[in-house]
Coordinates of C-alpha atoms in Angstrom, one line a residue:
X27 CA -8.5 -14.1 -22.0
X28 CA -9.0 -16.6 -19.2
X29 CA -12.5 -17.0 -17.8
X30 CA -12.2 -16.7 -14.0
X31 CA -15.9 -17.0 -13.4
X32 CA -15.5 -20.8 -13.7
X33 CA -12.8 -20.8 -10.9
X34 CA -14.4 -18.7 -8.4
X35 CA -17.7 -18.2 -6.6
X36 CA -20.0 -15.5 -7.4
X37 CA -18.9 -13.2 -4.6
X38 CA -15.2 -14.0 -5.3
X39 CA -15.6 -13.2 -9.0
X40 CA -17.6 -10.0 -8.3
X41 CA -14.6 -8.8 -6.2
X42 CA -12.1 -10.0 -8.8
X43 CA -13.8 -8.3 -11.8
X44 CA -14.7 -5.0 -9.9
X45 CA -11.8 -2.8 -11.2
X46 CA -12.4 1.0 -10.9
X47 CA -12.6 2.7 -7.7
X48 CA -12.2 1.8 -4.1
X49 CA -13.1 -1.6 -3.1
X50 CA -13.8 -3.3 0.4
X51 CA -13.7 -7.2 0.4
X52 CA -15.1 -8.4 3.8
X53 CA -13.9 -11.8 3.8
X54 CA -14.7 -14.3 6.6
X55 CA -12.6 -16.9 7.6
X56 CA -11.9 -19.9 5.2
X57 CA -13.6 -17.9 2.2
X58 CA -10.7 -17.7 -0.2
X59 CA -9.5 -14.0 0.4
X60 CA -5.9 -14.8 -0.7
X61 CA -7.5 -16.4 -3.9
X62 CA -9.4 -13.3 -4.6
X63 CA -6.4 -11.2 -4.5
X64 CA -4.0 -13.5 -6.7
X65 CA -6.9 -13.8 -9.1
X66 CA -7.6 -10.2 -9.0
X67 CA -4.0 -9.3 -9.9
X68 CA -4.0 -12.0 -12.7
X69 CA -7.3 -10.6 -14.1
X70 CA -5.7 -7.1 -14.2
X71 CA -2.5 -8.4 -16.3
X72 CA -4.0 -11.1 -18.3
X73 CA -7.6 -9.5 -19.0
X74 CA -7.3 -5.7 -18.5
X75 CA -3.8 -5.3 -19.7
X76 CA -2.4 -3.5 -16.7
X77 CA 1.4 -3.5 -16.6
X78 CA 2.8 -5.5 -13.7
X79 CA 4.9 -2.5 -12.5
X80 CA 1.5 -0.5 -12.0
X81 CA 0.3 -3.1 -9.4
X82 CA 1.3 -2.8 -5.6
X83 CA 0.2 -5.6 -3.4
X84 CA 0.9 -5.3 0.4
X85 CA 0.5 -8.1 3.1
X86 CA 1.7 -8.5 6.7
X87 CA 4.3 -11.4 6.6
X88 CA 7.2 -12.2 4.1
X89 CA 5.8 -15.7 4.3
X90 CA 2.4 -14.5 3.1
X91 CA 4.1 -12.4 0.3
X92 CA 6.1 -15.3 -0.9
X93 CA 3.0 -17.4 -1.1
X94 CA 1.2 -14.9 -2.9
X95 CA 4.1 -14.7 -5.6
X96 CA 4.0 -18.3 -6.1
X97 CA 0.1 -18.3 -6.7
X98 CA 0.6 -15.3 -9.1
X99 CA 3.3 -17.0 -11.1
X100 CA 0.8 -20.1 -11.6
X101 CA -1.6 -17.6 -13.3
X102 CA 0.5 -15.0 -15.2
X103 CA 3.3 -15.3 -17.6
X104 CA 6.5 -15.0 -15.6
X105 CA 7.8 -12.1 -17.7
X106 CA 4.6 -10.3 -16.8
X107 CA 4.7 -10.9 -13.2
X108 CA 7.2 -8.4 -11.9
X109 CA 4.8 -7.0 -9.3
X110 CA 5.6 -4.8 -6.3
X111 CA 4.6 -7.3 -3.6
X112 CA 5.8 -7.3 -0.1
X113 CA 5.0 -6.3 3.6
X114 CA 4.5 -2.7 4.2
X115 CA 8.2 -2.6 5.6
X116 CA 9.7 -4.1 2.7
X117 CA 8.1 -1.9 0.2
X118 CA 8.9 1.1 2.2
X119 CA 12.5 0.0 2.5
X120 CA 12.7 -0.3 -1.3
X121 CA 11.3 3.2 -1.7
X122 CA 13.8 4.5 0.6
X123 CA 16.7 2.7 -1.2
X124 CA 15.5 4.8 -4.2
X125 CA 14.8 8.3 -2.7
X126 CA 16.0 8.1 1.0
X127 CA 18.4 10.9 0.3
X128 CA 15.3 13.2 0.3
X129 CA 15.0 12.6 4.1
X130 CA 18.5 12.7 5.1
X131 CA 19.5 9.1 4.6
X132 CA 23.0 8.5 3.4
X133 CA 23.7 6.0 0.4
X134 CA 23.9 2.3 1.7
X135 CA 22.3 3.1 5.1
X136 CA 22.1 0.2 7.3
X137 CA 19.1 -1.4 9.3
X138 CA 19.3 -2.0 13.1
X139 CA 18.0 -5.4 14.0
X140 CA 16.3 -6.1 17.4
X141 CA 19.5 -7.4 19.1
X142 CA 21.6 -4.4 18.0
X143 CA 18.8 -2.0 18.8
X144 CA 18.6 -3.3 22.3
X145 CA 22.4 -3.2 22.5
X146 CA 22.3 0.5 21.6
X147 CA 19.6 1.3 24.0
X148 CA 21.2 -0.6 26.8
X149 CA 24.4 1.4 26.1
X150 CA 22.7 4.8 26.3
X151 CA 20.8 3.9 29.5
X152 CA 24.2 2.9 30.8
X153 CA 25.7 6.2 29.8
X154 CA 23.0 8.2 31.5
X155 CA 23.6 6.2 34.8
X156 CA 19.9 5.0 34.9
X157 CA 18.9 2.5 37.2
X158 CA 18.2 -0.6 34.8
X159 CA 16.4 -2.6 37.4
X160 CA 14.0 0.2 37.9
X161 CA 14.0 1.3 34.2
X162 CA 14.9 -1.6 31.9
X163 CA 16.4 -0.9 28.6
X164 CA 13.7 -3.1 26.8
X165 CA 11.1 -0.7 28.3
X166 CA 12.8 2.3 26.5
X167 CA 13.0 0.3 23.4
X168 CA 9.2 -0.7 23.4
X169 CA 8.3 3.0 24.0
X170 CA 10.6 4.1 21.3
X171 CA 9.0 1.7 19.0
X172 CA 5.6 2.6 19.8
X173 CA 6.1 6.3 19.3
X174 CA 7.8 5.8 16.0
X175 CA 4.3 4.2 14.9
X176 CA 2.5 7.4 15.4
X177 CA 1.9 10.5 13.3
X178 CA 3.7 12.7 15.8
X179 CA 7.0 11.0 14.8
X180 CA 6.2 11.3 11.2
X181 CA 5.6 15.1 12.0
X182 CA 9.2 15.1 13.4
X183 CA 8.0 15.8 17.0
X184 CA 9.8 14.6 20.0
X185 CA 7.9 12.2 22.5
X186 CA 7.2 14.9 24.9
X187 CA 4.1 13.2 26.1
X188 CA 5.9 10.1 27.3
X189 CA 6.9 11.0 30.9
X190 CA 8.7 7.8 31.4
X191 CA 12.1 8.6 33.1
X192 CA 14.4 10.5 30.9
X193 CA 12.5 9.3 27.9
X194 CA 13.1 12.5 25.9
X195 CA 16.9 12.2 26.5
X196 CA 17.3 8.6 25.8
X197 CA 15.1 9.0 22.5
X198 CA 17.4 12.0 21.4
X199 CA 20.7 10.2 22.1
X200 CA 19.3 7.0 20.3
X201 CA 18.4 9.0 17.1
X202 CA 21.7 11.0 17.4
X203 CA 23.6 7.5 17.2
X204 CA 21.5 6.2 14.4
X205 CA 22.1 9.2 12.1
X206 CA 25.9 9.4 13.0
X207 CA 26.2 5.7 11.9
X208 CA 23.8 6.1 8.9
X209 CA 21.4 3.3 10.5
X210 CA 17.6 3.2 10.5
X211 CA 15.7 0.9 12.5
X212 CA 12.5 -1.4 11.5
X213 CA 10.1 1.3 12.6
X214 CA 11.6 4.2 10.7
X215 CA 10.8 2.5 7.4
X216 CA 7.1 3.5 7.1
X217 CA 7.4 6.8 9.1
X218 CA 10.2 8.0 6.9
X219 CA 8.8 7.0 3.8
X220 CA 5.5 8.9 4.6
X221 CA 7.9 11.9 5.6
X222 CA 9.5 11.7 2.1
X223 CA 6.0 11.7 0.5
X224 CA 4.8 14.7 2.4
X225 CA 7.8 16.7 1.7
X226 CA 8.3 16.0 -2.0
X227 CA 4.9 16.3 -4.0
X228 CA 6.7 15.4 -7.2
X229 CA 7.9 12.0 -5.7
X230 CA 4.4 11.4 -4.2
X231 CA 3.0 12.1 -7.7
X232 CA 5.4 9.8 -9.3
X233 CA 4.5 6.9 -7.2
X234 CA 0.6 7.6 -7.5
X235 CA 1.0 7.4 -11.2
X236 CA 3.3 4.2 -10.8
X237 CA 0.9 2.3 -8.4
X238 CA -2.5 2.5 -10.3
X239 CA -3.8 -0.5 -8.6
X240 CA -3.4 -1.1 -5.0
X241 CA -4.3 -4.3 -3.2
X242 CA -4.1 -4.9 0.6
X243 CA -4.3 -8.2 2.5
X244 CA -5.4 -8.3 6.4
X245 CA -6.6 -4.7 6.2
X246 CA -8.1 -5.1 9.7
X247 CA -4.7 -5.3 11.1
X248 CA -3.5 -1.8 9.8
X249 CA -2.5 0.7 12.2
X250 CA -2.7 4.4 11.8
X251 CA 0.5 5.2 9.8
X252 CA 0.0 2.1 7.6
X253 CA -3.5 3.8 6.9
X254 CA -1.8 6.9 6.1
X255 CA 0.7 5.5 3.8
X256 CA -1.9 3.9 1.7
X257 CA -4.2 7.0 1.8
X258 CA -1.3 9.0 0.4
X259 CA -0.6 6.7 -2.5
X260 CA -4.4 6.0 -3.4
X261 CA -5.9 9.5 -2.5
X262 CA -9.7 9.3 -1.6
X263 CA -11.0 8.1 -4.9
X264 CA -8.2 5.7 -6.4
X265 CA -8.1 2.3 -7.3
X266 CA -7.6 0.7 -3.9
X267 CA -8.7 -2.9 -3.0
X268 CA -8.6 -3.9 0.6
X269 CA -9.5 -7.4 2.0
X270 CA -10.0 -8.1 5.7
X271 CA -12.1 -9.5 8.3
X272 CA -13.6 -7.2 10.9
X273 CA -14.4 -10.2 13.0
X274 CA -10.7 -11.2 13.2
X275 CA -9.0 -8.0 14.3
X276 CA -6.9 -9.3 17.2
X277 CA -3.9 -7.1 17.0
X278 CA -4.9 -4.0 18.9
X279 CA -2.2 -4.5 21.3
X280 CA 0.4 -3.7 18.5
X281 CA -1.3 -0.7 17.2
X282 CA -4.0 -2.1 14.8
X283 CA -7.1 0.0 14.4
X284 CA -10.3 -1.7 13.7
X285 CA -11.8 1.6 12.5
X286 CA -9.5 1.4 9.4
X287 CA -11.8 -1.4 7.9
X288 CA -15.3 -0.2 9.6
X289 CA -14.6 3.2 8.2
X290 CA -13.2 2.5 5.0
X291 CA -16.4 3.4 2.9
X292 CA -16.3 6.8 4.7
X293 CA -12.8 7.7 3.8
X294 CA -12.7 6.3 0.3
X295 CA -15.5 7.9 -1.8
X296 CA -17.7 5.7 -3.9
X297 CA -16.7 2.4 -2.1
X298 CA -18.1 -0.9 -3.3
X299 CA -18.4 -3.6 -0.8
X300 CA -18.2 -7.3 -1.4
X301 CA -18.9 -9.8 1.3
X302 CA -17.3 -13.3 1.1
X303 CA -19.3 -15.6 3.1
X304 CA -18.9 -19.0 1.6
X305 CA -16.6 -20.9 4.1
X306 CA -14.7 -23.9 2.5
X307 CA -12.9 -25.1 5.8
X308 CA -15.6 -25.7 8.5
X309 CA -18.8 -27.9 9.0
X310 CA -22.1 -26.2 9.2
X311 CA -22.5 -26.8 12.9
X312 CA -19.1 -25.0 13.7
X313 CA -20.3 -22.0 11.6
X314 CA -23.6 -21.8 13.0
X315 CA -22.1 -21.5 16.5
X316 CA -19.4 -19.1 15.4
X317 CA -22.1 -16.9 13.7
X318 CA -24.3 -16.8 17.0
X319 CA -21.4 -16.0 19.1
X320 CA -19.8 -13.4 16.8
X321 CA -23.1 -11.6 16.2
X322 CA -22.8 -10.3 19.6
X323 CA -19.8 -8.0 18.5
X324 CA -20.9 -4.5 18.4
X325 CA -17.9 -3.1 16.1
X326 CA -18.5 -5.0 13.0
X327 CA -19.9 -4.6 9.5
X328 CA -22.1 -7.8 9.7
X329 CA -21.8 -11.0 7.8
X330 CA -22.9 -14.6 8.5
X331 CA -20.8 -17.4 7.0
X332 CA -22.3 -20.4 5.3
X333 CA -20.7 -23.7 4.8
X334 CA -19.7 -25.3 1.6
X335 CA -19.1 -28.7 3.1
X336 CA -22.0 -30.8 4.4
X337 CA -22.7 -32.0 7.7
X338 CA -20.4 -34.3 9.3

């Protein structure tokens, strides 16, 4: 059994060795948050004996997921490293490939990329004789994407609240063409997976039992339906560990909701909070300046970073 206490600082080891129940890790910049996630997975497998297939690790980019896999392979025997790890969308696509028929998807369904998506919308706008200078196809595509990242779409409602010119008609025709050609788009992956969970209690229970330990990176950047996806799988008292920084939430423009991290301990009962504040990247003078500035923020949990490095 590896002793990870010698490879981590006190707060990092506390986060890694806390196994049961919800865990919120508030990780400041340069404090080793990815290190905590990878070592926590290694601790679960090597020291606790959790099978790799019972661990789900979610991050935001394919690059980050790839780097995480590489780090884990250095800590865990290859034959025990078959972890479900990827972005929200890649995980959901994998689930839909297995059970997508439950939400009306045909076998071998295709995925519309952004260029093809725009081409479809452009053709629809043209067929409706809409003035593309006044109502650009990209505007419709952006609105469709935004709508598909809401609970209303998960609930199969039409975008009636969007009064953009002929929006309901364009959306309806867009969906009809996707279904006719057995396609989904990028934004369908999460929404359809949640819809599948909601409509099939046995499937939801199967994956809840399968994913006994859930880890999420960059939690401050999650949106409402990503929050919903995690909550369905983890329930209110599950073994979910989220790592994020409430002072680095910059993606509100693409739907990220800072309340997800600020209110985590009110949503998940019995949450333990660990703060990673030892910064390995910057000199003390930089951190002192940053702390004094960030302390003016109102929507934050609160933490002050301290420098591992000396003055210089």
